[in-house]
Coordinates of C-alpha atoms and ligand atoms in Angstrom, one line a residue:
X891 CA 13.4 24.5 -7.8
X892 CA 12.9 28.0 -8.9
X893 CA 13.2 30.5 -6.8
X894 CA 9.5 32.4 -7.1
X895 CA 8.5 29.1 -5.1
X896 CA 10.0 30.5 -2.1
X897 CA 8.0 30.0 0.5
X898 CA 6.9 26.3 -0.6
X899 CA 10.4 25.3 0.2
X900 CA 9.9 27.1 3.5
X901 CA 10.9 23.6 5.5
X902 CA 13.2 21.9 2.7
X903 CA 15.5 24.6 2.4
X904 CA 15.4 25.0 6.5
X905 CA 16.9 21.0 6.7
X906 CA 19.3 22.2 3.6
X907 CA 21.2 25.0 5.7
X908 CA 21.0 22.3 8.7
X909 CA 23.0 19.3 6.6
X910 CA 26.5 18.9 5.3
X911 CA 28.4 16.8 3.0
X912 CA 26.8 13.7 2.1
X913 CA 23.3 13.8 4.0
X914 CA 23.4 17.2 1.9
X915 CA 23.9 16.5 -1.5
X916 CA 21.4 13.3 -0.7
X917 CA 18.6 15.7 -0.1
X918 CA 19.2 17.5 -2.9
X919 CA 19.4 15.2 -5.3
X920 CA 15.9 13.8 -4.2
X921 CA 14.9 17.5 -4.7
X922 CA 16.3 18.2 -8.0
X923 CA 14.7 14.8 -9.2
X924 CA 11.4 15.9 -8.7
X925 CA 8.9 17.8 -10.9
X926 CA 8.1 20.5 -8.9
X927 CA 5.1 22.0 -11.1
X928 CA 3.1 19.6 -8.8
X929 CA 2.8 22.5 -6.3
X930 CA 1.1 24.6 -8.8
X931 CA -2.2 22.4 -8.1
X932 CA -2.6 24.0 -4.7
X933 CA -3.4 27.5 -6.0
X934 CA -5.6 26.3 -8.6
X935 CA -7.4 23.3 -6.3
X936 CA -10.4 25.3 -6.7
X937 CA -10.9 24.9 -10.3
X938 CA -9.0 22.2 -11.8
X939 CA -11.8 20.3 -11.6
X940 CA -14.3 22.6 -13.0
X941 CA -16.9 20.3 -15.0
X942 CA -19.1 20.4 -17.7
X943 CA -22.6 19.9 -18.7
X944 CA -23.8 16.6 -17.1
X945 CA -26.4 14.1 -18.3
X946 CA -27.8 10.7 -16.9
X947 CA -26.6 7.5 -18.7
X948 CA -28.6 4.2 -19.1
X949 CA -27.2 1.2 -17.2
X950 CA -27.4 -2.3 -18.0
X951 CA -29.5 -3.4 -14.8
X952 CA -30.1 -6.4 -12.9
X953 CA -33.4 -7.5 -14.4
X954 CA -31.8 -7.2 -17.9
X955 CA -28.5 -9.0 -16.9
X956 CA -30.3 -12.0 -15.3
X957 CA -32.2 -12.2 -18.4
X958 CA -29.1 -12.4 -20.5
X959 CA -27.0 -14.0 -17.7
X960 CA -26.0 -17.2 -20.4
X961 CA -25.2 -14.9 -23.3
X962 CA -23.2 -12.3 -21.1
X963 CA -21.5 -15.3 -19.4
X964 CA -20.9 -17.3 -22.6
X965 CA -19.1 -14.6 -24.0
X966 CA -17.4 -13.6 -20.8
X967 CA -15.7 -17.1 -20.2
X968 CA -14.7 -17.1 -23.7
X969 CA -12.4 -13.6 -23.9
X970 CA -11.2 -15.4 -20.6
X971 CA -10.6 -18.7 -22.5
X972 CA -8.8 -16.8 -24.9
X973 CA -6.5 -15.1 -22.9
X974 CA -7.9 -12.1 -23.5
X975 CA -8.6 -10.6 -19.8
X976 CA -6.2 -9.1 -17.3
X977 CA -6.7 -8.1 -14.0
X978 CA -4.9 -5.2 -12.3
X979 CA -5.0 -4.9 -8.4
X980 CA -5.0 -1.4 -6.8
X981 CA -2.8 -1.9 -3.8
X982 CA -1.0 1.1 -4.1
X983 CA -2.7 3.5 -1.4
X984 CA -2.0 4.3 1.7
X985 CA -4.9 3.2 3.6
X986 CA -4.6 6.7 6.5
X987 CA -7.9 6.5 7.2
X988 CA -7.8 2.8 8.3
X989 CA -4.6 3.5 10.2
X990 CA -2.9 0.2 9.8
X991 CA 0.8 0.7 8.9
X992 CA 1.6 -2.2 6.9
X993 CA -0.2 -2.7 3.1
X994 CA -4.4 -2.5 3.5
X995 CA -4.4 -6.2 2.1
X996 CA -2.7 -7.8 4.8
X997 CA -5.1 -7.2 7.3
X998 CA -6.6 -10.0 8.8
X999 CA -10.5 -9.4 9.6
X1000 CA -10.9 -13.1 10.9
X1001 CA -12.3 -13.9 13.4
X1002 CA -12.1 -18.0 14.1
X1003 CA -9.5 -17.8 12.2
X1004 CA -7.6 -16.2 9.7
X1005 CA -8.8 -14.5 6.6
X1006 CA -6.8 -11.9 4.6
X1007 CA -8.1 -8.7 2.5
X1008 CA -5.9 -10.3 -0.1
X1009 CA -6.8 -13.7 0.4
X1010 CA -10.8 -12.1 0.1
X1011 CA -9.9 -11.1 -3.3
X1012 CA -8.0 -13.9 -4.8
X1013 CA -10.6 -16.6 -3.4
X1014 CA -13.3 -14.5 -5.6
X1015 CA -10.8 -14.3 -8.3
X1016 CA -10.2 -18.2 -8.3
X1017 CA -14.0 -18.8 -8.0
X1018 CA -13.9 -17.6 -11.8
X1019 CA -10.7 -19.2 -13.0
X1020 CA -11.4 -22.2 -11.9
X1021 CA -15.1 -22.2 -13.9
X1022 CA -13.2 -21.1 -16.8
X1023 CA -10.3 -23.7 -16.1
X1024 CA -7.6 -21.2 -16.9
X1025 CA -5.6 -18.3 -14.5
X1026 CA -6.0 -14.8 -15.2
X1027 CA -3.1 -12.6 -15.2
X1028 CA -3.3 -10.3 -12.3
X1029 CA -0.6 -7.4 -12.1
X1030 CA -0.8 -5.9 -8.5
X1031 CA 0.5 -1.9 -7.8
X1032 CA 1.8 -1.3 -5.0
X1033 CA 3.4 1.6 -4.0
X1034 CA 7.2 2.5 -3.2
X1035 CA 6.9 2.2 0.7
X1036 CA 4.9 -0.6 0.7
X1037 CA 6.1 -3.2 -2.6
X1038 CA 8.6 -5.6 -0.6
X1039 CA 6.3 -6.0 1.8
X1040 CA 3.2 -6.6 -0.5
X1041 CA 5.5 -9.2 -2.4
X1042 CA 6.9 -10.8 0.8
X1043 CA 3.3 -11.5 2.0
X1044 CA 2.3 -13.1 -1.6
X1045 CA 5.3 -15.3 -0.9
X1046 CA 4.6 -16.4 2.6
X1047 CA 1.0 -17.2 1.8
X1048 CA 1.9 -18.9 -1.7
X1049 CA -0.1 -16.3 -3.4
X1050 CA -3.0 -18.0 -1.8
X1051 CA -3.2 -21.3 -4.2
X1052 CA -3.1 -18.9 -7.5
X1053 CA -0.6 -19.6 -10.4
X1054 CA 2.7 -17.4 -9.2
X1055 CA 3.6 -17.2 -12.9
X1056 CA 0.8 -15.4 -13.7
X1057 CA 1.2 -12.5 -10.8
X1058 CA 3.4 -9.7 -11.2
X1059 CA 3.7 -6.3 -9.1
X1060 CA 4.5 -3.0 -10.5
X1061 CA 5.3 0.1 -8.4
X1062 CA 3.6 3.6 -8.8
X1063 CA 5.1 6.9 -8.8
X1064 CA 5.4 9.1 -5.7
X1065 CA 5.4 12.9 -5.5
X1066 CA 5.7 15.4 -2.9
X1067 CA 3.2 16.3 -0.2
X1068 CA 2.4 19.7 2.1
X1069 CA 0.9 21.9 4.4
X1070 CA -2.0 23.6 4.3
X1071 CA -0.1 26.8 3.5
X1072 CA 1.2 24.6 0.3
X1073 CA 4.8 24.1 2.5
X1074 CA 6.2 21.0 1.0
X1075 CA 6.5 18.5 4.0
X1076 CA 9.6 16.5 5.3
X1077 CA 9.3 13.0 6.5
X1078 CA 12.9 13.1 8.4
X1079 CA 16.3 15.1 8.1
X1080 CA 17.3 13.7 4.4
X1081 CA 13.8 13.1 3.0
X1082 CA 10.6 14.4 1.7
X1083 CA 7.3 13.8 3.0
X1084 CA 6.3 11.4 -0.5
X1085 CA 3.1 10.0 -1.5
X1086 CA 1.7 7.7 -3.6
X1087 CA 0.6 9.6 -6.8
X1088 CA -3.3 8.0 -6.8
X1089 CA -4.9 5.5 -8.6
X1090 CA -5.3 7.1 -12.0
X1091 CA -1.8 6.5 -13.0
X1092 CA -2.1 2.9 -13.0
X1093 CA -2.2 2.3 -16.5
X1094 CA 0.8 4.7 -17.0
X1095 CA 2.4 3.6 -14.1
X1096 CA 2.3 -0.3 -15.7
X1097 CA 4.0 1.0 -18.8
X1098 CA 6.9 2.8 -16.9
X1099 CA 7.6 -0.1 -14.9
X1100 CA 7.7 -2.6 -18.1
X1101 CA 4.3 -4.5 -17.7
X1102 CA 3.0 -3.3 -21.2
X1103 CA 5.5 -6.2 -22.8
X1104 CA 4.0 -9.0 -20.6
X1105 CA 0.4 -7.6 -21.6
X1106 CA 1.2 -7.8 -25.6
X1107 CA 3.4 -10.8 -25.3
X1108 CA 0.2 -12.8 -23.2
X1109 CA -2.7 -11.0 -25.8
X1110 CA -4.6 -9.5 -23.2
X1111 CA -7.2 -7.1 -25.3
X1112 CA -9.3 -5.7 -22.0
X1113 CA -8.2 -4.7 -18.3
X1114 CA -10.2 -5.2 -15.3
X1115 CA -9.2 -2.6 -12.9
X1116 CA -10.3 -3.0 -8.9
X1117 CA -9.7 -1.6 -5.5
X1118 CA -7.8 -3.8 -2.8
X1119 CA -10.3 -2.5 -0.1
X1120 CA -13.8 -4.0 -1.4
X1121 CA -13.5 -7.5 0.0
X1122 CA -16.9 -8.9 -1.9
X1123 CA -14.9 -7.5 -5.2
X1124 CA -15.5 -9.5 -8.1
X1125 CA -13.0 -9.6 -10.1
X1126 CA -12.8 -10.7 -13.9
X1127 CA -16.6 -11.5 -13.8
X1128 CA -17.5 -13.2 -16.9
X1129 CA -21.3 -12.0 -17.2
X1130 CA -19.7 -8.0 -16.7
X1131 CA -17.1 -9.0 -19.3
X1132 CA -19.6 -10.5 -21.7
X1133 CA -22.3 -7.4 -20.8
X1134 CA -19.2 -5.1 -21.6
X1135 CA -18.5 -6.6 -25.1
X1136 CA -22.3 -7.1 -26.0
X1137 CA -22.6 -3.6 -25.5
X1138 CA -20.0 -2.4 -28.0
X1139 CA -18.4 0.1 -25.5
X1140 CA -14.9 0.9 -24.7
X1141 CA -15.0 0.8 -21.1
X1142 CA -17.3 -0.8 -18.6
X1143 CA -18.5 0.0 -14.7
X1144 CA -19.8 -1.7 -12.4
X1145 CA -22.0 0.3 -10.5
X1146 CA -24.6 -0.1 -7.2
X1147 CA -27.8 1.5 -7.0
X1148 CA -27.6 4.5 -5.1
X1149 CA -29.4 4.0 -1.2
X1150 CA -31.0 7.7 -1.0
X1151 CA -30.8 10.6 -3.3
X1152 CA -27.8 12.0 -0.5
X1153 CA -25.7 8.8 -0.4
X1154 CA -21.9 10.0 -1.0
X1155 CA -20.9 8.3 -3.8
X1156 CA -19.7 9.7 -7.6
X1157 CA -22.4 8.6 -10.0
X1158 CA -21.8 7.6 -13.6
X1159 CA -23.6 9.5 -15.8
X1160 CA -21.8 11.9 -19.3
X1161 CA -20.6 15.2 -19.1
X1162 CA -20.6 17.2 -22.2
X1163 CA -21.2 13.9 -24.0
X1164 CA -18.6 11.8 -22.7
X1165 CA -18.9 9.2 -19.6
X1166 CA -17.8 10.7 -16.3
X1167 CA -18.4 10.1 -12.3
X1168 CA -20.3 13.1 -10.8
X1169 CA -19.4 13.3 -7.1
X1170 CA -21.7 13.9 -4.5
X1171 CA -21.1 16.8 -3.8
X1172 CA -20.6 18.2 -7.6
X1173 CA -24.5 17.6 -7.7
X1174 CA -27.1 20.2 -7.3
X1175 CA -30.3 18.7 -5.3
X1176 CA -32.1 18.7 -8.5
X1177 CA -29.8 16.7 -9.8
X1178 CA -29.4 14.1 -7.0
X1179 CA -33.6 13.8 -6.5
X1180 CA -34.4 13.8 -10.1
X1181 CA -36.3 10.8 -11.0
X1182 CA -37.5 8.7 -13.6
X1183 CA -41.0 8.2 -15.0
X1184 CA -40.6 4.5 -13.4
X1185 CA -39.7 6.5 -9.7
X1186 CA -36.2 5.3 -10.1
X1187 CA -33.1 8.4 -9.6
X1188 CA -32.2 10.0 -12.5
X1189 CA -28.2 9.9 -11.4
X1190 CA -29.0 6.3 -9.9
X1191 CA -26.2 4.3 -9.7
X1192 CA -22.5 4.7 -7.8
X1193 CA -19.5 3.6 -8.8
X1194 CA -17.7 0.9 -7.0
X1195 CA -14.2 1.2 -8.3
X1196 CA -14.0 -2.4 -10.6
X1197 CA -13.7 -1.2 -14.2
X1198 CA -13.1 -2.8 -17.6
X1199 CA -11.1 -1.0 -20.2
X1200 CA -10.1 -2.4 -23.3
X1201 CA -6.3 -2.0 -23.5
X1202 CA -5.6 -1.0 -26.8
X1203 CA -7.4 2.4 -25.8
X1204 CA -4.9 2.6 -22.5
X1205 CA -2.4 3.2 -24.8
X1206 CA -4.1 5.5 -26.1
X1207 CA -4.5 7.5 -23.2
X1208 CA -1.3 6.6 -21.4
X1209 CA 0.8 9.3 -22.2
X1210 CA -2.2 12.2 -21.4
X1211 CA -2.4 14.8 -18.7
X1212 CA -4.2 13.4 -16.4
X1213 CA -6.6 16.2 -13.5
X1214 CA -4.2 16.5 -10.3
X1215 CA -6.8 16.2 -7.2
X1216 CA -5.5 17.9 -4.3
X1217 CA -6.8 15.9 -1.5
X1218 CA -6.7 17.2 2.0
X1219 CA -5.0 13.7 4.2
X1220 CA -3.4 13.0 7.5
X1221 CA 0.7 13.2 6.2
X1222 CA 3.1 11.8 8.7
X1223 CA 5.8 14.7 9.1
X1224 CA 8.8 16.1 10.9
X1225 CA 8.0 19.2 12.3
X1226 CA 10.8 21.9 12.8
X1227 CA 11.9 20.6 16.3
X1228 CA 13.1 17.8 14.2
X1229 CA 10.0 15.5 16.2
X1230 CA 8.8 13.1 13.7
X1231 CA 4.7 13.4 14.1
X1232 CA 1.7 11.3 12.6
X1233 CA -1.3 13.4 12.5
X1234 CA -4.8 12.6 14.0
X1235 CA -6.5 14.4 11.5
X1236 CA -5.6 16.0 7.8
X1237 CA -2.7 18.3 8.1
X1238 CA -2.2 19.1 4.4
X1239 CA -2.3 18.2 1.2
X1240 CA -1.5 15.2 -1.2
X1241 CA -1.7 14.9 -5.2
X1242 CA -3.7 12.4 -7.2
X1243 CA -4.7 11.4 -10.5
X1244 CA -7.7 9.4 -10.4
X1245 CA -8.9 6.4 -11.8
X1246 CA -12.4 8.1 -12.6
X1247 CA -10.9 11.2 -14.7
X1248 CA -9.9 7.8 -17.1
X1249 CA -13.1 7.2 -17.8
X1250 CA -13.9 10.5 -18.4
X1251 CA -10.7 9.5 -21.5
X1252 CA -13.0 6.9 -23.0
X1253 CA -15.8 7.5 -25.3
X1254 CA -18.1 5.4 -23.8
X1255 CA -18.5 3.4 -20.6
X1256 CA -21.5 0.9 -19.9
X1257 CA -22.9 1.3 -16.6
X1258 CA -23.1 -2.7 -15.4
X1259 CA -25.5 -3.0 -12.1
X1260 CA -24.4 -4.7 -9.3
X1261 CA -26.5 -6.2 -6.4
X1262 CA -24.8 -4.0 -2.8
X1263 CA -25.0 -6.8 -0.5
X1264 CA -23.2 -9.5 -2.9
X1265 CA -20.6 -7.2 -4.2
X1266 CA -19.8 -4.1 -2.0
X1267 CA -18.1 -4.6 1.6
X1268 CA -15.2 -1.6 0.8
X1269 CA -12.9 -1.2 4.6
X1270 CA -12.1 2.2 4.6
X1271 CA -12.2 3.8 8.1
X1272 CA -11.3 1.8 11.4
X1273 CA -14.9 2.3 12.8
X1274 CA -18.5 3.1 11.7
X1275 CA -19.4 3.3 8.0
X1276 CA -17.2 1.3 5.7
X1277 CA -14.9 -0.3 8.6
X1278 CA -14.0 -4.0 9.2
X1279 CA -17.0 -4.9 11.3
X1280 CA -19.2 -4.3 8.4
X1281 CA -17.3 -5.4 5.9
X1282 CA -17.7 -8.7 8.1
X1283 CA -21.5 -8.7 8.4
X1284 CA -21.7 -8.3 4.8
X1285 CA -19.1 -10.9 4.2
X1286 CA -21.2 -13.3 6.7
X1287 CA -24.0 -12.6 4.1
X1288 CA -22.6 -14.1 1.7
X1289 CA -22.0 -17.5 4.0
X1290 CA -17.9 -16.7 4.5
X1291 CA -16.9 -18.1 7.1
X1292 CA -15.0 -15.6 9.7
Ligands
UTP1754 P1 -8.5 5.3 -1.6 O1 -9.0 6.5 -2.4 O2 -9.5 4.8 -0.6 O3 -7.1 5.7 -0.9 O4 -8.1 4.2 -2.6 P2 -6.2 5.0 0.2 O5 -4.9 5.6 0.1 O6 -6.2 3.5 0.0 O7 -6.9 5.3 1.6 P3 -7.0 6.6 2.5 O8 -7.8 7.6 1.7 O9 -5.6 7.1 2.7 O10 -7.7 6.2 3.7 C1 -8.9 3.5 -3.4 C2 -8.1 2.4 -4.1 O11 -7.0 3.0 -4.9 C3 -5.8 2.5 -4.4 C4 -6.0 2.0 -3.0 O12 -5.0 1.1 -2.7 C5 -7.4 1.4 -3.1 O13 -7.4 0.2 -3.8 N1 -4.8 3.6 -4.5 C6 -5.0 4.8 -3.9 C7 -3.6 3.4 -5.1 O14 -3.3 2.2 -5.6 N2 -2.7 4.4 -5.2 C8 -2.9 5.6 -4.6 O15 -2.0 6.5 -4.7 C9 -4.1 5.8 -4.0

């Protein structure tokens, strides 16, 4: 801690002069532990994401996928066969706007009776290790505050009928959080407000925590990354796998067609000739209404968050800065009457690396369409867009049983 921060450690140094002893050299510890250059993001939020020149990018699309579905799947169930495909399970956020305090996967959204997120997931993931007659090595991260209880509810559910042996967890890093005025938060009187650090430090994340020696010793050559909250997620999909290798590229997306030129979602597409995910709102109207010769959008297709990246470039990557979004979130807090308080709405600011700015890392991504309604039911917020109740419609859809 330097003292030029000053006023950033406007409520840390506050709880310092309060403690003695112990509680005191506890809290400081913690503080001397962390990197504090984190807190520079907040001065430069407004351009460290600054982009570059964007251009569309071709995806393989549904016509073309049905009309190679035995090829793509052929070659899919093989690299499976072969051992060559991991899975890794993003369970490491903190779910605020869904306000549920234990991990996002436990919730139940059963109605008759009871169904899991995480059940959701490994039911689709043992729809394709059972066709291919061999598990899939699945590596879940979870974050710090939520790990023992992400493990303990694997356990009492006997990880759902899936092979134990080949399930491990792995914990992310946490950093500090603050205010809007960039005052680093406390939680209570000994600790810092901490956050998970995003999902972009996954792969790096994996490594820290050992994983990378279970991911040589078992062969795996290509990782399918996936969010916990997308209950229709398909996970280790043999035709994307096989579409993915056909293509030659390093990475892979799969993406769904976007509803309306205004829908808020971050398209694929290249910027300054490498693939990247332009968010909504980092395209001009041209951009966004742009179309196609055939009528279809220009920047047409969104990403969904289940990506295949062939491991051997990971490493590659692993040990690169990484774009620190500061994203404006509701931070539980202890405010200076010493009340502990859990905001309604955001309060400050948390820092995250995100799995998109990885892409941005590869040379090449393949854009791999997706059918909405058979692949996309993401629970994000308690009510309205993205919430249980229509992540349960959807599921209905698809004849599960609730
Ligand atoms: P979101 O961006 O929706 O974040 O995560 P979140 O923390 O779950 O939810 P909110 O924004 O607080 O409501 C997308 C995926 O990335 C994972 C989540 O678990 C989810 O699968 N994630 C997110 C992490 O694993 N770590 C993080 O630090 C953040």
């Amino acid at each position: 801690m330097t003292k030029q921060m000053g006023d950033q450690f406007y409520y840390v140094d506050k709880q310092l002069r309060k403690l003695e002893g112990k509680e005191k050299q506890e809290l400081q510890k913690k503080i001397d532990e962390i990197d504090w250059s984190i807190l520079d993001a907040v001065e430069r939020r407004e351009t460290i994401t600054e982009r570059g020149v964007f251009a569309p990018l071709d995806a393989v699309e549904v016509d073309e996928i049905a009309a190679r579905a035995d090829e793509f799947k052929k070659t899919g169930l093989e690299a499976i066969r072969a051992g060559k495909i991991g899975a890794v399970l993003l369970a490491g956020g903190q779910g605020t706007r869904l306000g549920y305090d234990q991990p996002k996967g436990t919730v139940n959204i059963g109605i008759e009776h009871d169904i899991y997120i995480f059940e959701c997931l490994m039911k689709n993931l043992m729809k394709v290790t059972d066709e291919a007659g061999v598990p899939v090595p699945l590596y879940i991260m979870t974050s710090v505050s939520n790990n023992r209880d992400t493990i303990e509810f694997f356990e009492e559910h006997k990880y759902f009928g899936y092979d134990r042996s080949y399930v491990k967890f792995f914990k992310q890093e946490m950093v500090p959080t603050v205010d809007f005025k960039g005052r680093v938060l406390m939680a209570s009187e000994t600790e810092l407000a901490m956050a998970p650090n995003g999902n972009g430090g996954w792969f790096s994340s994996m490594v820290v925590d050992g994983m990378l020696e279970d991911v040589h010793k078992r062969g795996i050559e290509w990782i399918n990354v996936f969010a916990v909250d997308n209950v229709l997620q398909q996970i280790a999909d043999p035709l994307f796998i096989g579409a993915t290798l056909a293509s030659g590229c390093e990475s892979g997306a799969k993406v769904v067609r976007k509803a309306a030129p205004d829908e808020r979602v971050g398209v694929l597409c290249t910027e300054d000739g490498r693939p990247s995910i332009a968010e909504y709102y980092e395209m001009t109207d041209e951009m966004a209404t742009a179309r196609k010769e055939n009528g279809d959008l220009l920047y047409g297709f969104g990403v969904i968050l289940n990506y295949l990246f062939r491991e051997d470039k990971l490493e590659e990557i692993a040990d690169r800065h990484m774009p620190i979004h500061v994203v404006e979130k509701k931070i539980p807090y202890m405010d200076e009457k010493g009340n502990r308080v859990k905001p309604e709405k955001p309060n400050g600011y948390k820092f995250e690396t995100l799995v998109l700015d990885m892409v941005h890392m590869m040379n090449d991504c393949i854009p791999y369409e997706v059918v909405r309604e058979k692949e996309f039911a993401p629970i994000k917020n308690r009510d309205g867009v993205d919430s249980i109740d229509t992540a349960r419609e959807l599921l209905r859809g698809n004849g599960v049983l609730l």
